[in-house]
């Protein structure tokens, strides 16, 4: 029902869009990086962007406020926090910190919502690690790190908790370009934004050795996951060079000429056809019967759980 976003309008800051009333309200003037708690009750935000430089690490502050408005509270005023993520149960925020003089030094703190101050969870050294999220059981941190063997690539990595200062992130998959952002969902999938501003989904089984093949492969070389249902049974693959997609599921394999975004329940697909990118077809995934058509001159980012609404941007 709600979308929180950073805007450069006047005044700059965090805004919230209410879908039911189609209204926009200012939440935090000057705020950055808003993210809802998994239960939707809280909003986490920062006072600076996510550029990991020493001045930012010293000055940035993270806050939590009730999602529908209320008094905000600072999470760690005495720590140089570079990254903050919600725990899967929405009861605490995990804070990644770095020493301004040693950006390769990392430590992890936890600030429980019912506690007055953060507690140290773990610290580790080694390469710079960009925290994406934590597994549903709270035992493994997931993130990205610069590849040691290829300067143009990144690695999906994991850190088993508790981690010591002698530990380094364990690579589990290679990303063929620089990763500039990432997040995880509540069932352990990682979504990585690449330096060219494309996003890719990676499915990471967590109960296999770190050196085992990790990302779910596409139908053939060149395809990457574009969209996926909540239960992972329906997947839309997009070819990285050509203009075609493939949708797989219990119904089999269906080729699509265009871009596909699936609803959370996997029953509806929004398709921007290659032949007419100004229109989007809404189809039933089971038989690909067209249910509706919309004029949509922009890219579709995501679709609601029931497939009735799409979120996107005009290009």
Coordinates of C-alpha atoms in Angstrom, one line a residue:
X1 CA 0.0 0.0 0.0
X2 CA 2.9 2.4 0.7
X3 CA 6.1 3.3 -1.2
X4 CA 8.9 5.2 0.6
X5 CA 11.4 7.0 -1.6
X6 CA 14.2 9.6 -1.7
X7 CA 13.4 12.7 -3.7
X8 CA 15.4 15.7 -4.8
X9 CA 12.2 17.9 -4.9
X10 CA 12.0 20.8 -2.5
X11 CA 12.5 20.1 0.3
X12 CA 14.8 17.1 -0.5
X13 CA 14.4 14.1 1.6
X14 CA 12.3 10.9 2.2
X15 CA 8.7 10.9 1.0
X16 CA 5.9 8.3 1.2
X17 CA 3.3 7.6 -1.4
X18 CA -0.1 6.2 -0.1
X19 CA -1.7 4.2 -2.8
X20 CA -5.2 4.2 -1.3
X21 CA -5.4 8.0 -1.2
X22 CA -2.9 8.7 -4.0
X23 CA -1.2 11.3 -1.8
X24 CA 2.4 12.0 -1.1
X25 CA 3.7 13.3 2.2
X26 CA 7.1 14.4 3.4
X27 CA 8.5 12.0 6.0
X28 CA 12.0 13.2 6.7
X29 CA 13.5 16.4 5.2
X30 CA 17.1 15.6 4.2
X31 CA 16.7 11.8 4.7
X32 CA 18.3 9.1 2.5
X33 CA 18.0 5.3 1.9
X34 CA 14.5 4.6 3.4
X35 CA 13.5 1.0 4.0
X36 CA 10.5 -0.5 5.7
X37 CA 10.9 -3.2 8.4
X38 CA 9.7 -6.6 7.1
X39 CA 6.5 -6.2 9.1
X40 CA 5.8 -2.8 7.6
X41 CA 5.6 -1.1 11.0
X42 CA 8.9 0.9 11.0
X43 CA 10.9 3.0 8.6
X44 CA 14.7 3.0 8.7
X45 CA 16.6 5.9 7.1
X46 CA 19.9 7.7 7.1
X47 CA 21.1 11.3 7.0
X48 CA 23.6 10.7 4.2
X49 CA 23.8 8.6 1.1
X50 CA 25.7 5.3 0.7
X51 CA 29.1 6.6 -0.4
X52 CA 31.6 4.8 1.8
X53 CA 34.1 7.6 2.4
X54 CA 35.7 8.7 5.7
X55 CA 33.7 12.0 6.1
X56 CA 30.4 10.3 5.4
X57 CA 31.2 7.5 7.9
X58 CA 31.9 10.0 10.6
X59 CA 28.9 12.2 10.0
X60 CA 26.2 9.8 8.9
X61 CA 23.4 8.9 11.4
X62 CA 20.7 6.2 11.1
X63 CA 17.2 6.6 12.5
X64 CA 14.1 4.5 13.0
X65 CA 10.6 6.1 13.0
X66 CA 7.1 4.6 13.1
X67 CA 6.0 4.0 9.5
X68 CA 2.8 6.0 9.8
X69 CA 4.5 8.9 11.5
X70 CA 5.8 9.6 15.0
X71 CA 9.0 10.4 16.9
X72 CA 12.2 9.2 15.3
X73 CA 15.1 7.7 17.4
X74 CA 18.8 7.6 16.6
X75 CA 20.3 4.1 16.5
X76 CA 24.0 4.6 17.1
X77 CA 25.1 8.2 17.6
X78 CA 28.7 7.1 18.6
X79 CA 29.3 4.7 15.8
X80 CA 30.5 5.4 12.2
X81 CA 27.8 3.3 10.5
X82 CA 28.1 2.8 6.8
X83 CA 25.2 0.3 6.3
X84 CA 22.1 -0.7 8.2
X85 CA 19.6 -3.5 7.5
X86 CA 16.6 -4.9 9.3
X87 CA 16.6 -8.3 11.0
X88 CA 14.1 -10.8 9.5
X89 CA 11.9 -10.5 12.6
X90 CA 11.7 -6.6 12.5
X91 CA 12.8 -6.4 16.1
X92 CA 16.3 -5.0 15.5
X93 CA 18.6 -3.3 13.1
X94 CA 22.0 -4.6 12.1
X95 CA 24.6 -1.9 11.8
X96 CA 27.8 -2.3 9.7
X97 CA 30.6 0.1 10.9
X98 CA 34.0 0.9 9.6
X99 CA 36.9 2.8 11.1
X100 CA 37.4 6.0 9.2
X101 CA 41.1 5.4 9.1
X102 CA 40.8 1.8 8.0
X103 CA 37.9 1.3 5.7
X104 CA 38.8 -2.4 5.4
X105 CA 38.0 -3.0 9.0
X106 CA 34.4 -4.0 9.6
X107 CA 32.3 -4.6 12.7
X108 CA 28.6 -5.5 13.2
X109 CA 26.4 -4.1 15.8
X110 CA 22.8 -4.9 16.7
X111 CA 20.3 -2.3 18.0
X112 CA 17.2 -3.8 19.3
X113 CA 14.1 -1.6 19.2
X114 CA 13.5 -2.3 22.9
X115 CA 17.1 -1.5 23.9
X116 CA 18.6 1.9 24.6
X117 CA 21.9 1.2 22.9
X118 CA 23.5 -1.1 20.3
X119 CA 25.5 -4.2 21.2
X120 CA 28.6 -5.5 19.4
X121 CA 27.7 -8.7 17.5
X122 CA 30.9 -9.5 15.6
X123 CA 34.0 -8.0 14.0
X124 CA 36.1 -9.1 11.1
X125 CA 38.9 -7.8 8.9
X126 CA 40.0 -8.5 5.4
X127 CA 38.5 -7.0 2.2
X128 CA 35.8 -4.4 2.0
X129 CA 32.4 -6.1 2.4
X130 CA 29.1 -4.4 1.4
X131 CA 26.4 -5.8 3.7
X132 CA 23.2 -6.9 1.8
X133 CA 21.3 -8.8 4.4
X134 CA 21.1 -11.7 6.9
X135 CA 19.6 -15.1 6.4
X136 CA 16.2 -15.8 8.0
X137 CA 17.9 -17.8 10.8
X138 CA 20.1 -14.8 11.6
X139 CA 23.3 -17.0 11.3
X140 CA 24.8 -15.8 8.0
X141 CA 25.5 -12.4 6.7
X142 CA 25.3 -11.9 2.9
X143 CA 27.0 -9.2 0.9
X144 CA 29.2 -8.3 -2.0
X145 CA 33.0 -7.7 -2.1
X146 CA 35.4 -6.7 -4.8
X147 CA 36.9 -9.7 -6.6
X148 CA 40.4 -10.5 -5.7
X149 CA 41.3 -12.1 -9.1
X150 CA 39.3 -9.7 -11.4
X151 CA 39.3 -5.9 -10.8
X152 CA 36.2 -5.6 -13.0
X153 CA 34.1 -8.1 -11.1
X154 CA 32.5 -8.5 -7.7
X155 CA 31.8 -11.5 -5.6
X156 CA 28.7 -12.5 -3.6
X157 CA 30.1 -13.4 -0.2
X158 CA 29.0 -14.8 3.1
X159 CA 30.1 -14.4 6.7
X160 CA 29.1 -17.0 9.3
X161 CA 28.3 -15.5 12.7
X162 CA 29.9 -15.0 15.0
X163 CA 32.9 -13.8 13.0
X164 CA 36.3 -12.9 14.4
X165 CA 38.7 -10.2 13.4
X166 CA 40.8 -12.8 11.5
X167 CA 37.8 -13.9 9.4
X168 CA 37.2 -12.7 5.8
X169 CA 34.1 -13.0 3.7
X170 CA 33.7 -16.3 1.9
X171 CA 33.1 -16.0 -1.9
X172 CA 30.1 -18.0 -3.0
X173 CA 29.5 -16.6 -6.6
X174 CA 31.1 -14.3 -9.1
X175 CA 29.3 -11.2 -10.5
X176 CA 30.8 -10.2 -13.9
X177 CA 30.7 -6.5 -13.2
X178 CA 31.0 -4.1 -10.2
X179 CA 28.1 -4.3 -7.7
X180 CA 26.9 -1.0 -6.4
X181 CA 24.0 -2.1 -4.2
X182 CA 22.3 -5.2 -3.0
X183 CA 19.5 -6.4 -0.7
X184 CA 18.0 -9.8 0.4
X185 CA 14.5 -11.1 1.0
X186 CA 13.2 -13.2 3.8
X187 CA 13.9 -16.5 2.1
X188 CA 17.6 -15.9 1.3
X189 CA 17.6 -14.6 -2.2
X190 CA 20.0 -11.8 -3.1
X191 CA 19.2 -9.0 -5.5
X192 CA 22.3 -7.2 -6.8
X193 CA 22.4 -3.9 -8.7
X194 CA 25.2 -3.7 -11.2
X195 CA 27.3 -0.6 -12.1
X196 CA 25.3 -0.3 -15.3
X197 CA 22.2 0.1 -13.2
X198 CA 20.8 -3.3 -14.2
X199 CA 19.5 -5.6 -11.4
X200 CA 20.0 -9.4 -11.2
X201 CA 18.5 -11.9 -8.8
X202 CA 20.7 -14.6 -7.3
X203 CA 19.3 -17.7 -5.5
X204 CA 21.7 -18.9 -2.9
X205 CA 21.2 -22.2 -1.2
X206 CA 22.7 -21.8 2.2
X207 CA 23.1 -25.5 3.2
X208 CA 25.8 -26.3 0.6
X209 CA 29.6 -25.8 0.7
X210 CA 30.9 -22.4 -0.1
X211 CA 32.7 -23.6 -3.2
X212 CA 29.6 -25.3 -4.7
X213 CA 27.8 -23.6 -7.7
X214 CA 25.4 -21.2 -6.2
X215 CA 23.2 -19.0 -8.5
X216 CA 20.2 -20.8 -10.1
X217 CA 21.2 -21.2 -13.8
X218 CA 19.0 -19.8 -16.6
X219 CA 17.5 -21.9 -19.4
X220 CA 20.8 -21.5 -21.3
X221 CA 23.9 -19.3 -21.2
X222 CA 23.1 -15.7 -21.5
X223 CA 19.9 -15.6 -19.5
X224 CA 19.5 -14.1 -16.1
X225 CA 16.6 -14.0 -13.7
X226 CA 14.4 -10.9 -14.3
X227 CA 11.5 -11.7 -12.0
X228 CA 10.4 -14.4 -9.7
X229 CA 7.3 -15.4 -7.7
X230 CA 7.5 -15.4 -3.9
X231 CA 7.7 -19.2 -3.7
X232 CA 10.3 -19.4 -6.5
X233 CA 8.2 -21.7 -8.6
X234 CA 7.6 -19.3 -11.5
X235 CA 10.6 -17.5 -12.9
X236 CA 11.1 -15.0 -15.8
X237 CA 14.5 -15.1 -17.4
X238 CA 15.7 -12.2 -19.6
X239 CA 18.5 -12.7 -22.2
X240 CA 21.3 -10.2 -21.5
X241 CA 21.9 -9.4 -25.2
X242 CA 18.8 -10.3 -27.1
X243 CA 15.3 -8.9 -26.6
X244 CA 13.6 -12.1 -25.6
X245 CA 12.5 -13.6 -22.3
X246 CA 11.5 -17.1 -21.1
X247 CA 9.0 -17.8 -18.3
X248 CA 9.2 -21.2 -16.5
X249 CA 6.9 -22.8 -14.0
X250 CA 4.6 -25.8 -13.4
X251 CA 3.1 -25.1 -16.8
X252 CA 6.4 -25.6 -18.6
X253 CA 8.4 -23.1 -20.6
X254 CA 7.0 -20.2 -22.5
X255 CA 9.0 -17.9 -24.7
X256 CA 8.2 -14.2 -24.6
X257 CA 9.2 -11.3 -26.9
X258 CA 9.6 -8.6 -24.3
X259 CA 10.3 -7.7 -20.6
X260 CA 8.4 -9.6 -17.9
X261 CA 7.5 -8.8 -14.3
X262 CA 5.7 -11.4 -12.3
X263 CA 3.2 -10.9 -9.5
X264 CA 4.2 -12.2 -6.1
X265 CA 1.7 -15.1 -6.2
X266 CA 3.1 -16.0 -9.7
X267 CA -0.3 -16.0 -11.3
X268 CA -0.1 -12.7 -13.3
X269 CA 2.6 -11.4 -15.6
X270 CA 3.1 -7.8 -16.9
X271 CA 4.8 -7.9 -20.3
X272 CA 6.2 -5.0 -22.3
X273 CA 6.3 -6.3 -25.8
X274 CA 9.4 -5.7 -27.9
X275 CA 7.2 -4.9 -30.9
X276 CA 5.4 -2.1 -29.0
X277 CA 7.3 -0.9 -25.9
X278 CA 4.7 1.8 -25.2
X279 CA 2.1 -0.9 -24.2
X280 CA 2.0 -3.5 -21.4
X281 CA 0.0 -6.7 -21.6
X282 CA -1.3 -8.2 -18.4
X283 CA -1.6 -12.0 -18.8
X284 CA -2.6 -15.1 -16.9
X285 CA 0.6 -17.0 -16.4
X286 CA -1.1 -20.5 -16.6
X287 CA -2.2 -20.1 -20.2
X288 CA -0.8 -16.6 -21.1
X289 CA -4.3 -15.4 -21.9
X290 CA -4.3 -11.6 -22.1
X291 CA -6.4 -10.0 -19.4
X292 CA -5.8 -6.3 -20.0
X293 CA -3.6 -3.9 -21.8
X294 CA -2.2 -0.6 -20.6
X295 CA -0.3 2.3 -22.2
X296 CA 3.0 2.4 -20.3
X297 CA 5.8 4.4 -21.9
X298 CA 8.3 3.5 -19.2
X299 CA 10.0 0.5 -17.5
X300 CA 8.0 -1.6 -15.0
X301 CA 10.0 -2.2 -11.8
X302 CA 7.7 -4.5 -9.9
X303 CA 4.2 -5.8 -9.5
X304 CA 2.0 -6.2 -6.5
X305 CA 1.3 -9.6 -5.0
X306 CA -2.0 -10.0 -6.7
X307 CA -0.8 -8.6 -10.0
X308 CA -3.4 -5.8 -10.1
X309 CA -0.9 -2.9 -9.9
X310 CA 2.5 -2.2 -11.3
X311 CA 5.3 0.2 -10.1
X312 CA 7.5 1.8 -12.7
X313 CA 9.1 5.0 -14.2
X314 CA 8.6 6.9 -17.4
X315 CA 11.8 6.9 -19.5

